[in-house]
Structures are given as structure tokens and as C-alpha cells.
XYZ file of C-alpha atoms in Angstrom:
715
model
C 0.000 0.000 0.000
C 1.194 3.457 -0.866
C 0.415 6.849 0.607
C 3.271 9.036 -0.716
C 5.565 8.972 -3.757
C 8.328 11.228 -5.132
C 8.321 9.788 -8.647
C 7.403 12.844 -10.746
C 7.113 13.316 -14.511
C 8.704 16.780 -14.906
C 7.311 17.396 -18.358
C 3.828 16.623 -17.085
C 4.394 18.954 -14.139
C 5.479 21.733 -16.466
C 2.438 21.274 -18.678
C 0.088 21.374 -15.695
C 1.688 24.462 -14.113
C 2.286 26.394 -17.338
C -1.187 27.990 -17.625
C -1.074 29.074 -14.014
C 2.467 30.445 -14.239
C 1.583 32.268 -17.426
C -1.400 33.853 -15.691
C 0.717 34.903 -12.754
C 3.493 36.341 -14.949
C 1.151 38.341 -17.156
C -1.136 39.635 -14.447
C -0.851 43.390 -14.173
C -1.751 43.117 -10.552
C 1.162 40.846 -9.740
C 3.543 42.913 -11.872
C 2.898 45.884 -9.656
C 3.414 43.901 -6.464
C 6.929 44.399 -5.242
C 7.749 43.134 -1.778
C 9.041 46.032 0.255
C 10.072 44.025 3.293
C 11.375 40.585 4.126
C 8.048 39.735 5.717
C 6.213 40.592 2.476
C 8.592 38.430 0.537
C 8.063 35.491 2.845
C 4.314 35.944 2.562
C 4.447 35.807 -1.259
C 6.722 32.761 -1.140
C 4.404 31.043 1.337
C 1.437 31.742 -0.925
C 3.179 30.243 -3.957
C 4.302 27.157 -2.047
C 0.801 26.608 -0.659
C -0.602 26.904 -4.177
C 1.930 24.389 -5.486
C 1.108 21.910 -2.698
C -2.614 22.269 -3.402
C -2.213 21.676 -7.153
C -0.095 18.551 -6.732
C -2.267 16.865 -4.076
C -3.448 13.448 -5.176
C -0.959 13.467 -8.064
C 2.476 13.787 -6.445
C 1.570 13.400 -2.785
C -1.341 11.880 -0.794
C -2.112 9.521 -3.656
C -5.264 7.427 -3.134
C -4.664 4.010 -1.645
C -6.547 1.439 -3.741
C -6.740 -0.866 -0.714
C -7.985 1.776 1.734
C -11.459 0.216 1.965
C -9.962 -2.947 3.452
C -9.548 -1.132 6.763
C -13.333 -0.946 7.079
C -14.376 -4.378 5.835
C -15.814 -6.808 8.354
C -13.860 -10.059 8.391
C -17.004 -12.134 7.858
C -17.739 -10.202 4.657
C -14.297 -11.030 3.290
C -14.742 -14.643 4.336
C -18.096 -14.926 2.596
C -16.584 -13.520 -0.567
C -13.799 -16.061 -0.433
C -16.231 -18.975 -0.314
C -17.796 -18.162 -3.610
C -20.243 -15.311 -3.158
C -19.986 -13.706 -6.589
C -23.044 -11.485 -6.858
C -22.060 -8.639 -9.186
C -25.491 -7.239 -10.000
C -28.668 -6.462 -8.103
C -30.734 -7.293 -11.201
C -31.988 -10.843 -10.678
C -33.017 -11.265 -14.300
C -29.508 -10.446 -15.474
C -28.004 -12.674 -12.772
C -30.032 -15.664 -13.953
C -28.895 -15.105 -17.542
C -25.241 -14.554 -16.653
C -25.041 -17.541 -14.330
C -26.918 -19.994 -16.529
C -29.564 -20.611 -13.856
C -33.014 -21.943 -14.634
C -34.678 -20.526 -11.551
C -34.072 -18.503 -8.419
C -35.098 -19.552 -4.914
C -35.671 -16.385 -2.880
C -35.743 -16.755 0.888
C -37.122 -14.362 3.471
C -36.137 -15.562 6.913
C -35.942 -14.238 10.469
C -34.611 -17.362 12.168
C -32.795 -19.110 9.313
C -35.314 -21.876 8.593
C -36.432 -20.503 5.219
C -32.789 -20.074 4.213
C -32.071 -23.708 5.088
C -35.115 -24.840 3.141
C -33.907 -22.824 0.146
C -30.486 -24.466 0.266
C -32.047 -27.923 0.593
C -34.430 -27.322 -2.300
C -31.648 -25.996 -4.534
C -29.469 -29.017 -3.854
C -32.244 -31.516 -4.496
C -33.470 -29.741 -7.627
C -30.036 -30.200 -9.134
C -29.447 -33.756 -7.926
C -32.859 -35.108 -8.963
C -33.685 -33.023 -12.045
C -30.502 -31.265 -13.097
C -32.157 -27.884 -12.455
C -29.552 -25.232 -11.695
C -31.217 -23.050 -9.050
C -29.775 -19.864 -7.540
C -30.329 -19.471 -3.797
C -30.838 -15.748 -3.156
C -31.222 -13.536 -0.107
C -34.057 -11.135 -0.991
C -32.082 -8.185 0.369
C -29.268 -8.715 -2.147
C -31.384 -7.965 -5.229
C -33.626 -5.113 -6.346
C -37.164 -6.407 -6.016
C -38.411 -4.539 -9.107
C -36.018 -6.601 -11.242
C -38.169 -9.668 -10.474
C -40.694 -8.313 -12.952
C -38.045 -8.636 -15.695
C -37.438 -12.358 -15.151
C -38.035 -14.020 -18.506
C -40.645 -16.766 -19.072
C -37.895 -19.345 -19.625
C -37.014 -18.905 -15.940
C -39.189 -19.179 -12.846
C -39.077 -17.798 -9.317
C -39.606 -19.689 -6.049
C -40.455 -17.741 -2.876
C -39.905 -19.169 0.616
C -41.333 -16.476 2.899
C -41.630 -16.412 6.665
C -44.115 -14.402 8.710
C -43.377 -13.388 12.286
C -44.891 -11.143 14.928
C -48.172 -9.564 13.902
C -48.005 -10.539 10.248
C -44.635 -8.887 9.699
C -42.132 -9.789 6.981
C -38.600 -10.792 7.899
C -35.958 -8.070 7.940
C -34.434 -9.124 4.616
C -37.867 -9.045 2.911
C -38.438 -5.300 3.284
C -37.491 -4.507 -0.326
C -39.872 -7.129 -1.730
C -42.590 -5.930 0.657
C -42.380 -2.352 -0.640
C -42.362 -3.488 -4.273
C -45.386 -5.712 -3.717
C -47.253 -2.720 -2.263
C -46.397 -0.713 -5.376
C -47.596 -3.277 -7.904
C -50.735 -3.837 -5.835
C -51.570 -0.162 -5.356
C -50.673 0.924 -8.898
C -52.178 -2.057 -10.695
C -49.000 -3.052 -12.533
C -48.874 -6.054 -14.873
C -46.101 -8.677 -14.749
C -47.684 -11.326 -16.931
C -44.422 -12.997 -17.944
C -43.465 -14.033 -14.427
C -43.847 -17.685 -13.402
C -43.601 -18.466 -9.700
C -44.145 -20.919 -6.827
C -44.532 -19.970 -3.167
C -44.304 -21.587 0.258
C -44.907 -19.759 3.533
C -43.564 -20.349 7.015
C -45.775 -19.233 9.881
C -47.532 -20.162 13.094
C -51.305 -20.533 13.338
C -51.181 -19.365 16.958
C -50.694 -15.903 15.530
C -53.657 -13.927 14.309
C -52.065 -13.103 10.949
C -50.994 -16.628 10.076
C -48.727 -16.653 6.987
C -49.821 -13.136 6.066
C -46.615 -12.378 4.150
C -47.155 -15.330 1.814
C -50.773 -14.360 1.166
C -50.027 -10.682 0.534
C -47.206 -11.465 -1.898
C -49.050 -14.225 -3.753
C -52.294 -12.222 -3.971
C -50.440 -9.240 -5.432
C -48.582 -11.391 -7.974
C -51.797 -13.096 -9.053
C -53.567 -9.738 -9.415
C -50.652 -8.549 -11.566
C -51.221 -11.508 -13.959
C -48.174 -13.502 -12.862
C -48.574 -17.265 -13.325
C -48.586 -19.488 -10.227
C -47.256 -22.857 -11.410
C -49.014 -24.516 -8.455
C -51.153 -23.339 -5.526
C -49.332 -21.705 -2.628
C -48.823 -23.859 0.446
C -48.223 -23.030 4.120
C -46.073 -24.462 6.880
C -47.487 -24.319 10.406
C -45.045 -24.232 13.301
C -47.789 -24.202 15.961
C -47.253 -27.918 16.514
C -43.765 -28.163 15.053
C -45.074 -29.277 11.653
C -43.081 -26.865 9.461
C -40.578 -29.522 8.355
C -43.311 -31.980 7.397
C -45.315 -29.302 5.600
C -42.238 -28.263 3.639
C -41.536 -31.876 2.700
C -45.114 -32.310 1.445
C -44.851 -29.122 -0.610
C -41.466 -30.189 -2.004
C -42.950 -33.513 -3.116
C -45.639 -31.545 -4.990
C -42.971 -29.328 -6.564
C -41.107 -32.395 -7.816
C -44.347 -33.783 -9.226
C -44.756 -30.466 -11.064
C -41.254 -30.760 -12.512
C -42.050 -34.229 -13.785
C -45.216 -32.942 -15.448
C -43.180 -30.175 -17.111
C -40.947 -32.767 -18.746
C -37.936 -32.770 -16.418
C -36.397 -36.215 -16.125
C -35.868 -37.446 -12.570
C -32.992 -39.591 -11.430
C -32.230 -41.384 -8.180
C -28.941 -40.230 -6.736
C -26.713 -41.161 -3.842
C -25.626 -38.595 -1.306
C -23.533 -35.809 -2.805
C -22.070 -33.271 -0.391
C -22.229 -29.528 -0.919
C -19.219 -28.955 1.340
C -15.966 -30.785 1.910
C -14.499 -31.224 5.388
C -10.810 -32.022 5.708
C -8.603 -32.371 8.774
C -5.227 -30.660 8.314
C -3.333 -32.651 10.909
C -2.043 -29.408 12.422
C -2.959 -27.338 15.437
C -5.123 -24.287 14.919
C -3.012 -21.141 14.834
C -4.630 -18.441 16.978
C -8.203 -18.370 18.259
C -11.380 -18.367 16.202
C -13.191 -15.053 16.640
C -16.687 -16.366 17.328
C -18.179 -12.877 17.388
C -17.261 -12.046 13.775
C -17.931 -15.512 12.382
C -21.514 -16.123 13.504
C -24.267 -16.393 10.916
C -25.320 -12.765 11.372
C -25.785 -9.814 9.049
C -25.527 -6.301 10.427
C -28.229 -4.011 9.021
C -30.267 -0.924 9.777
C -32.398 -3.152 12.005
C -29.718 -5.332 13.607
C -26.566 -4.043 15.272
C -23.210 -5.752 15.182
C -22.570 -8.555 17.670
C -20.730 -7.390 20.785
C -19.531 -9.076 23.991
C -21.507 -7.984 27.056
C -20.673 -8.702 30.666
C -23.399 -9.673 33.149
C -23.060 -7.063 35.865
C -26.056 -8.009 37.990
C -28.416 -10.975 38.314
C -31.186 -11.931 40.699
C -34.122 -14.342 40.903
C -37.624 -12.949 40.335
C -39.788 -15.881 41.517
C -40.226 -15.973 45.279
C -40.454 -19.788 45.361
C -41.224 -22.839 43.243
C -39.314 -25.183 40.946
C -38.762 -22.671 38.148
C -36.354 -19.793 37.603
C -37.117 -16.357 36.204
C -34.013 -14.196 36.015
C -33.396 -10.483 35.938
C -30.036 -9.864 34.254
C -28.263 -6.590 33.606
C -25.732 -6.463 30.774
C -23.112 -3.739 30.523
C -22.698 -2.095 27.096
C -19.292 -0.817 28.203
C -17.349 1.156 25.607
C -19.095 -0.408 22.614
C -20.766 1.708 19.939
C -24.024 -0.163 20.484
C -27.060 1.827 21.599
C -30.633 0.761 22.241
C -34.032 2.377 22.604
C -36.787 1.489 25.029
C -38.869 -1.327 23.527
C -36.061 -2.852 21.429
C -35.044 -6.528 21.489
C -31.740 -8.112 22.357
C -30.541 -11.195 20.495
C -28.530 -13.576 22.683
C -26.115 -15.939 20.907
C -25.851 -19.119 23.016
C -23.433 -22.002 22.782
C -24.368 -25.673 22.970
C -24.074 -27.509 26.314
C -21.058 -29.706 26.890
C -23.168 -32.848 27.363
C -24.689 -32.545 23.887
C -21.324 -31.707 22.299
C -19.846 -34.870 23.824
C -22.895 -36.916 22.815
C -22.504 -35.985 19.149
C -18.737 -36.509 19.136
C -19.247 -39.932 20.759
C -21.927 -40.955 18.255
C -19.665 -39.969 15.374
C -16.672 -41.708 16.930
C -14.501 -38.596 16.672
C -13.874 -37.632 20.302
C -10.143 -37.991 19.686
C -10.298 -35.424 16.867
C -12.266 -32.689 18.643
C -9.266 -30.334 18.871
C -7.885 -31.014 15.386
C -7.913 -28.238 12.824
C -10.269 -28.738 9.913
C -11.119 -26.789 6.800
C -14.610 -26.489 5.327
C -14.984 -25.681 1.646
C -18.235 -24.934 -0.158
C -18.851 -26.780 -3.427
C -21.810 -24.543 -4.284
C -20.941 -20.921 -4.935
C -24.382 -19.664 -3.875
C -24.357 -21.289 -0.405
C -22.904 -19.690 2.704
C -20.772 -21.630 5.123
C -22.238 -22.132 8.593
C -18.853 -22.017 10.336
C -15.476 -20.357 9.803
C -12.585 -22.141 8.154
C -10.078 -23.178 9.359
C -11.354 -24.060 12.821
C -11.693 -27.121 15.057
C -14.411 -29.745 15.135
C -15.326 -28.857 18.720
C -15.717 -25.162 17.867
C -18.017 -25.991 14.945
C -20.255 -28.216 17.060
C -20.266 -26.043 20.174
C -20.695 -22.600 18.620
C -22.111 -22.825 15.106
C -24.613 -25.685 14.730
C -28.049 -26.250 16.324
C -27.241 -29.680 17.738
C -30.036 -29.552 20.360
C -32.900 -29.117 17.891
C -35.370 -31.749 16.641
C -34.666 -33.891 13.586
C -36.848 -33.757 10.481
C -38.275 -37.060 9.239
C -36.584 -36.463 5.880
C -33.226 -36.354 7.671
C -34.033 -39.694 9.327
C -34.497 -41.262 5.893
C -31.312 -39.691 4.523
C -29.358 -40.772 7.606
C -30.365 -44.412 7.135
C -27.984 -44.890 4.194
C -25.026 -44.397 6.558
C -26.308 -46.663 9.348
C -23.479 -48.743 10.853
C -25.610 -51.913 11.056
C -28.574 -53.382 9.167
C -30.627 -53.210 12.363
C -29.929 -49.486 12.724
C -30.904 -48.903 9.115
C -34.155 -50.813 9.567
C -34.982 -48.773 12.690
C -34.476 -45.464 10.898
C -36.468 -46.537 7.847
C -39.357 -47.663 10.028
C -39.651 -44.235 11.602
C -38.716 -42.234 8.523
C -41.327 -43.857 6.302
C -44.222 -43.484 8.745
C -45.124 -39.895 9.652
C -47.641 -40.807 12.342
C -45.255 -43.224 14.040
C -42.415 -40.699 14.025
C -44.672 -37.994 15.484
C -45.695 -40.326 18.322
C -42.065 -41.199 18.937
C -40.824 -37.608 19.111
C -43.781 -36.484 21.267
C -42.477 -38.489 24.217
C -38.750 -38.640 23.464
C -36.161 -35.890 23.259
C -34.667 -36.554 19.838
C -31.660 -34.682 18.513
C -29.356 -35.918 15.763
C -26.921 -37.433 18.266
C -29.691 -38.993 20.358
C -31.273 -40.465 17.230
C -27.981 -42.007 16.166
C -27.427 -43.525 19.609
C -31.013 -44.770 19.740
C -30.702 -46.552 16.393
C -27.193 -47.859 17.085
C -26.469 -47.897 20.837
C -23.310 -50.010 20.631
C -21.618 -48.939 17.412
C -20.408 -45.535 16.273
C -21.277 -43.928 12.935
C -17.802 -44.001 11.443
C -19.057 -43.878 7.853
C -21.236 -40.791 8.318
C -19.517 -37.849 6.554
C -19.059 -34.715 8.632
C -20.357 -32.827 5.604
C -23.739 -34.518 6.146
C -23.815 -33.349 9.756
C -22.973 -29.763 8.814
C -25.493 -29.704 5.967
C -28.394 -31.160 7.937
C -28.039 -29.141 11.134
C -29.228 -25.555 11.251
C -26.783 -22.745 11.774
C -26.940 -21.607 15.395
C -29.328 -18.673 15.705
C -29.854 -16.011 18.374
C -32.838 -16.042 20.729
C -34.584 -12.721 21.187
C -35.739 -11.124 24.435
C -37.668 -7.911 24.966
C -35.406 -5.444 26.750
C -36.820 -4.666 30.196
C -34.834 -1.499 30.882
C -35.351 2.070 29.740
C -32.723 3.677 27.533
C -33.616 6.987 29.179
C -33.018 5.709 32.713
C -30.248 3.203 31.930
C -28.631 4.054 28.575
C -25.515 1.883 28.999
C -26.999 -1.117 30.789
C -29.546 -3.515 29.278
C -31.909 -5.564 31.438
C -33.302 -8.949 30.394
C -36.190 -10.832 31.977
C -35.793 -14.524 31.144
C -37.856 -17.545 32.184
C -35.722 -20.696 32.334
C -37.451 -23.372 30.274
C -37.194 -27.068 31.213
C -40.010 -28.921 29.478
C -40.837 -32.414 30.804
C -41.985 -34.945 28.226
C -44.702 -37.542 28.820
C -43.857 -41.205 28.623
C -42.486 -44.144 30.559
C -38.897 -42.873 30.422
C -38.805 -39.372 31.940
C -37.117 -36.860 29.680
C -36.710 -33.121 29.780
C -36.070 -30.673 26.969
C -33.883 -27.896 28.312
C -34.316 -24.466 26.787
C -30.972 -23.773 25.142
C -30.546 -20.040 25.699
C -32.434 -19.682 28.981
C -30.261 -22.365 30.595
C -27.192 -20.815 28.983
C -28.064 -17.508 30.649
C -28.766 -19.215 33.967
C -25.372 -20.918 33.842
C -23.620 -17.619 33.101
C -25.556 -15.754 35.768
C -24.233 -18.000 38.547
C -27.737 -18.093 40.076
C -28.868 -21.320 41.744
C -31.259 -23.502 39.788
C -34.685 -24.210 41.265
C -35.295 -27.163 38.922
C -35.464 -30.710 40.287
C -33.576 -32.132 37.288
C -29.867 -31.837 36.439
C -29.188 -28.890 34.169
C -26.797 -28.747 31.215
C -23.356 -27.228 31.587
C -21.922 -24.586 29.308
C -18.482 -23.344 28.442
C -18.115 -19.747 29.529
C -16.559 -17.054 27.379
C -13.740 -15.053 28.952
C -14.351 -11.411 29.779
C -11.551 -10.124 27.578
C -10.543 -10.697 23.982
C -7.405 -12.629 24.923
C -9.119 -15.334 26.938
C -7.112 -14.659 30.091
C -9.876 -13.653 32.501
C -12.681 -16.106 33.310
C -16.044 -14.430 33.675
C -19.581 -14.072 32.437
C -19.361 -12.535 28.995
C -22.088 -13.295 26.463
C -22.434 -12.357 22.807
C -25.444 -10.305 21.784
C -26.801 -7.760 19.325
C -29.653 -5.257 19.373
C -32.660 -5.512 17.071
C -34.773 -2.418 16.579
C -38.467 -2.685 17.345
C -41.582 -0.649 16.571
C -42.906 -1.376 20.067
C -42.395 2.192 21.268
C -43.996 4.624 23.672
C -45.837 7.597 22.149
C -43.829 10.815 21.935
C -46.403 12.666 24.013
C -46.208 11.617 27.660
C -49.819 12.668 28.282
C -51.092 9.917 25.963
C -52.962 7.291 28.065
C -51.588 3.733 27.963
C -53.216 0.309 28.145
C -50.596 -2.369 28.870
C -51.613 -6.041 28.603
C -49.083 -8.720 29.547
C -48.644 -12.209 30.904
C -45.525 -13.630 32.529
C -42.287 -12.294 31.095
C -44.373 -10.327 28.622
C -44.236 -7.632 31.286
C -40.555 -7.019 30.402
C -40.948 -4.001 28.073
C -43.677 -2.556 30.307
C -41.196 -2.394 33.180
C -39.231 0.062 31.031
C -42.388 1.937 30.008
C -43.378 2.447 33.665
C -39.877 3.569 34.589
C -39.935 6.279 31.925
C -43.412 7.518 32.820
C -42.498 7.638 36.542
C -39.370 9.646 35.712
C -41.321 12.150 33.598
C -43.926 12.479 36.336
C -41.184 13.204 38.874
C -39.891 15.959 36.571
C -43.309 17.589 36.544
C -44.312 16.478 33.051
C -47.973 15.619 32.379
C -48.471 11.846 32.336
C -51.475 10.060 30.905
C -53.510 7.421 32.721
C -51.966 3.924 32.603
C -53.966 0.702 32.990
C -51.695 -2.321 33.452
C -53.113 -5.834 33.020
C -50.717 -8.478 34.321
C -51.311 -12.227 34.391
C -49.251 -15.076 35.851
C -49.719 -18.423 37.621
C -49.791 -17.285 41.236
C -48.469 -14.702 43.677
C -45.053 -16.393 43.769
C -44.694 -15.697 40.042
C -45.631 -12.023 40.343
C -42.381 -10.666 38.885
C -41.219 -7.122 39.727
C -44.040 -6.777 42.263
C -42.015 -4.442 44.477
C -41.136 -2.238 41.514
C -44.747 -2.063 40.349
C -45.894 -1.074 43.823
C -43.202 1.610 43.864
C -44.436 2.850 40.466
C -47.947 3.058 41.913
C -46.679 5.277 44.736
C -44.804 7.466 42.258
C -47.602 7.792 39.718
C -50.553 7.752 42.104
C -53.916 7.674 40.331
C -52.137 7.677 36.978
C -51.369 3.944 37.326
C -53.985 1.226 37.835
C -52.845 -2.407 38.101
C -55.253 -5.276 37.359
C -53.888 -8.774 38.030
C -55.008 -12.218 36.894
C -53.772 -15.423 38.584
C -54.484 -18.706 36.801
C -53.255 -21.128 39.508
C -53.491 -19.247 42.804
C -54.508 -21.567 45.634
C -57.943 -20.753 47.009
C -58.700 -18.198 44.300
C -60.797 -18.315 41.155
C -58.745 -19.171 38.063
C -58.489 -16.045 35.921
C -56.452 -15.445 32.776
C -55.372 -12.006 31.667
C -57.602 -12.093 28.567
C -60.589 -12.650 30.861
C -59.602 -9.660 32.961
C -59.387 -7.548 29.799
C -62.837 -8.751 28.757
C -64.246 -7.706 32.131
C -62.893 -4.192 31.527
C -63.543 -4.161 27.778
C -65.865 -1.144 27.857
C -63.229 0.952 29.634
C -60.519 -0.212 27.235
C -62.609 0.597 24.159
C -63.542 3.994 25.546
C -59.876 4.760 26.257
C -58.898 3.741 22.722
C -61.579 5.990 21.267
C -60.205 8.843 23.383
C -56.667 8.444 22.007
C -54.996 5.887 24.273
C -52.239 3.582 23.007
C -52.672 -0.154 23.686
C -49.750 -2.591 23.911
C -49.948 -6.391 24.186
C -46.892 -8.493 25.063
C -46.697 -12.226 25.732
C -47.578 -15.468 23.992
C -49.313 -15.247 20.637
C -52.235 -17.352 21.856
C -52.913 -14.863 24.654
C -52.718 -11.907 22.274
C -55.117 -13.588 19.849
C -57.592 -14.160 22.694
C -57.326 -10.506 23.755
C -57.903 -9.342 20.192
C -60.961 -11.553 19.779
C -62.586 -10.517 23.033
C -62.012 -6.826 22.434
C -63.391 -7.113 18.898
C -66.519 -8.862 20.201
C -66.917 -6.193 22.857
C -66.439 -3.403 20.301
C -69.227 -4.830 18.186
C -71.485 -4.899 21.230
C -70.653 -1.560 22.876
C -70.215 0.445 19.676
C -72.976 -1.266 17.726
C -70.666 -2.238 14.857
C -71.020 -4.997 12.303
C -68.155 -7.473 11.762
C -66.707 -5.533 8.835
C -66.914 -2.266 10.762
C -65.150 -3.803 13.766
C -62.346 -5.003 11.522
C -61.995 -1.551 9.986
C -61.936 0.022 13.454
C -59.164 -2.317 14.627
C -57.105 -1.929 11.451
C -57.394 1.831 11.727
C -56.001 1.750 15.258
C -53.137 -0.501 14.209
C -52.215 1.656 11.229
C -52.044 4.704 13.490
C -49.830 2.828 15.957
C -52.529 2.808 18.625
C -52.803 -0.989 18.905
C -49.444 -2.758 19.039
C -48.331 -6.258 19.906
C -44.984 -7.895 20.655
C -45.684 -11.618 20.849
C -44.032 -15.007 20.399
C -45.182 -18.561 19.639
């Protein structure tokens, strides 16, 4: 790299300075200037030298460094480029032509599932039908270029819906374009497409993104090659629904004249051990499957500065954690989310290494190379096998039935193969089996072959069939006004017992990871997993409680005007963002600002689970009549069972009146609770306001469009 050079072409210098020197020499003004003192002479000389320096900048000195941008590139961006990411245009039509692709598989994903489905579909399209399909992140192409895709190509959409019918972050460009073609009545008759949606029927707007996109394309005269289909994660059926849809897609290909062939396993990545020790440490923070954007911050290490238990008794834990932002550039706003990046527990890491028969190679350096230029690697390279399994793959998740069938070809014994085929070929039987048994890939392998390791199973198969490790999101329970450099999390520790003769428990990955790092005592009556802690400094010399996290912006915000009344409806840890809301309103009230009336609905099991009770009572003293708290206990001994949605229904007339008078309503908690609240308020609105069904819907949609009715919910 070069910042300064003295190599000068004198003839070029003379030609560049000649016009200026001629102007100076012939100027009558300069001819009459005669320095009368030494100071005047120095001033003239200084002027001429300054002029010379200015004219030669960027040519003789301070020449541009062609590699200057490297200083600002994120390492993971460089890595992704080195593994074959060759996108040179944002025009998808041109990209298909230049790359010789027959179709593009667009994915819109918040958790990574749609992306994995896209990669799987692309691989199988090529192996079974020879169809060269481009896997494409929707954010990497201009959505309007989709309209220019030629009829000899086709487009496949895999679109997820989350929250209250919201598109994933990387789908925003498509979402805006769809609105344009819908509102302006544009025609895109040459486009051929297929579409599959990922959603959860517990949510009110189940698979809304798929329906909005497909409806708009159909109205614009695009040709749907087959009816849209939906995956429902309410009962964990997304994998099965995708498999059913994929079978229909392959039937379509056969009807279109594509020849199908049976193929053996062909990897999309190669995994090779180098036989050498890894030089230096893998920077987990910069290598995770994460894309910084206007919505998501960079990943940063945060230290747990404070932790305490919120439940007064019982066999469950609910933690309050405070994370220090330190000197990082990360900022948050009240109502935002924090994404926690967990690691896998040591027991499950060992279980998978044992099943594969590679315990002795856990610390060996390996390289991972992609054989498909459009696919991203799930882990850095080079690295070690243990690092890949512990930090980059979802080894604790359930196994799809399709994976069971694919795994059978590598079974170490005929009996193991027969076991896998029996479950893989019978959907009902496999669903019964997984309902009462905690099945991960390693557990499945040990179940099918308890006495023999899977030596013939390629590591490439493991990497391909396991999801990339994803963050888990929590509503931030602190106020950025009160605590700008410290983030609070309210986390329930999940340990789900399974029915059946052999007791089994599914441990929530991230909640137990946080509990382990918090150093709080567990209230559970079952052994908990153990996790490897991350050191508190970058050099790994200080043991401590550092976790990796990033901030995700949210639209779940307080109104600008503090006098706006609030209706807050929550259950359990859904109270988290409302803790911050109350803190801000109490602070404004203390400063003499006008504060609107707040009605807080809070539901939980019993009085022992009444989280932040002391703080809420303090808020009541601070805010006086401006805060009313209405509780609902569903399992309180000696009391009538009441759920929060029932309490809202009892006060529906007051809630509706407050909404009509300009109040903002916020709902936070499980999607099923939010759907119940919506339904009961809509029924009440029809009754109290005398509205027909269509009028009630219009009333609700109007409130939501104006930001007066907001929800932050999860499955």
C-alpha cells in the first residue's frame, strides 16, 4: 500500500503548471506587487508554495490508496466472498442469464429456517432433475427486477411471517415493491412463480406475508405454477409441511418434462482435517451467521453485571439480568429486542462426538470448503471440530423425518438402518415417537445404534443437515432513558418435561445458557446442562460471564407525548418491556411532566410468580392515580382461576372507551394470549359500539395503522 511517492514526470508537471504560471506572470496586478520588506517576501513565497502543494495533491503526494477500503471491511464479509459469493449485479433477471440458472429460490427468513429450506431445495433440484437453481437472499437484489425475469425462468419464494403478520428483515425490499404493484395495478404477466410460507397458526395473521405477496402477484397476472402452500409451526409441523410441498414441486417438474434420477448422497461442502494445530483463536463474534443491518446491530460481547431471581419460590427460575454495554458503539431504545447468541451444552457436544466416533479429533484443525458458490458456510474455516459443534450448529434441535431417511444410508448396522427406515417412512409413528422422546441428531444415532459408532457418516452430512446456530430474542426490560448503557433482560428458564415411561426433559438452550452464566442457583429438580463460559476479555485470560449479543430495533415504542394514556396487557415475562415503560413515565412524572392514565393488566400463575411486584408497587406510589394495576392469577390456591384475557374482557368497555379517546394499547406475551385478547375486544367493540363485523375489523385496522394498537408476541 502506498500513501506518498516522489516519482514525478517533470514534463507533465510543467504542462500542468504552465497555464497558471503564465497567468501569474502576465497579471498586471502581480507585476505591480513588489515586496518592500522581508516579511512581504516570505508571505508571497508562502502563498506560492501553498498553491503548489494544493495543485499537486493526489498526483504527487497523498495519492489514493486502492486498498484503503480494506480497513473498514468486516472479516465475515471477506470470508463470505472467499467462499464463492460472486453477486455482481442487483438485477436478478440479469443474474439468472449470466449464471446460466433456470430458476431462483428467494428466501425471506428471520430465524434461518427458510434459508435452510432454500439451500435444501436448490441441492435436491439439481441432484434429482438437473435444475440449476440460484439461492438468493431477498435483500441482495432489487425487487423490481423480479418483474423482468423471462418466461424461460421461474421464481420460487420461501417467505416467513413473524410477529403480527410482519415480513422478515431481509424481505423489506420485496414488501415495498409488492405494495407498489398492488396499489398501482401493474402487470407482470411474464413471471412464473411458486410460493411456500412459514408461519404459526397461533398468531392472528398466520402466513400473512405469503398471502399478501401471492395475492399481489396473481392480481398482476403472474402465473402461479401450483397453488401456494403453508407451513405451520404451531405444533412443530413446518418440516413436514415443507416436505409435502417439495414432493408436490417435484411432481410439477415431472409434469413439465424434467427427467428425474435417483442419486446417492452428494455433499455440498468438503471437510478435511489438516493434521495441524489451529493457529490463533477463532473469533466467534465475527464468524456467527449474522448480518448487520439498519435493524440489527453488530454482535458485541456484554458482561453480566447483575443478576437476581424474580420468583419468590417454586421449581422454576425467572431471572433479571443486567448487561453492561461498556465502551461499545451499540445503543438501544426502550422497547427494542436483544438477540442472545448461546453455545451448545457440553453434554450434547460430547454426545454428538461420541456418536460420530470422533472424540479424539475434537481439537484437530479442519477446513470447510463450499462446493456450491451460492451457499454460505455455517462455520469459519479453518477451525476445530469442537468449535463448529459447540458454537455454530443447532445440535439440540429436533430432527426432520426427511433427515431420518437420509441418515439411514449411513447406518453402521442393518438393524440401525431398519430402525431409521421404520420411523422415517411413517409420519404418524415418528410424530408419536418424538412427542415423548427428546430426539436430537446425536440422540437419534445412539437410539438406532447404541453399541456402534457412525464411522461412515460424513461430517459434511452433519454440517449440511443441522441448522446454523441462531440467536434467541428477548424484549429489553430497561429504559434507555433511565439506563442508557446497561440492558436488562427478563428470562424464564425453560425445562419442558416430556410424557412417557422414560422421563425426559427438553432444556431451553438459551435460557439455561443464561442461567449458567448468571451463577444463580437452579430451582429445577432435574440436572441442568453445563456450558463453556466465554472469557471477559478478547485474549481469553480472565474467566467471567461474557455473552455475545446484538440489538434488534423494534416498533414497540412509547408515544412521543407523555400525556397519551396507555393500556398495557401482559402475561408472565411479557411484562418485560412494560417495566421500562413504567420507569420512563415515573421519571417524567417526577420531573413535573404531564403523564397520561396507565392501565396495566398483568397475568401469571400465582403470587409467587408475580415478577417485579415491588417495583410495580413503587411505580404506583410514584404515579398515584395515573397507574392502575389489574392482576389475573391462573393457579393461585384458594382463588378463582383467571387469565389475563378474561380480565381484559371484564374491563372491555373501559378499554374501548380509552382507545376511542386516544390511548395507546400494547400487548406483550404469547401469541395465543394476544389472539384471545384481540378476539374478546373485537366482540366487545361490536357490542358496545354497535358495529357490524366488517366495521369492527376496519376500526381495529385503523387503530393498528395509526400505531394505537401494538403487539410484541411469540409462539
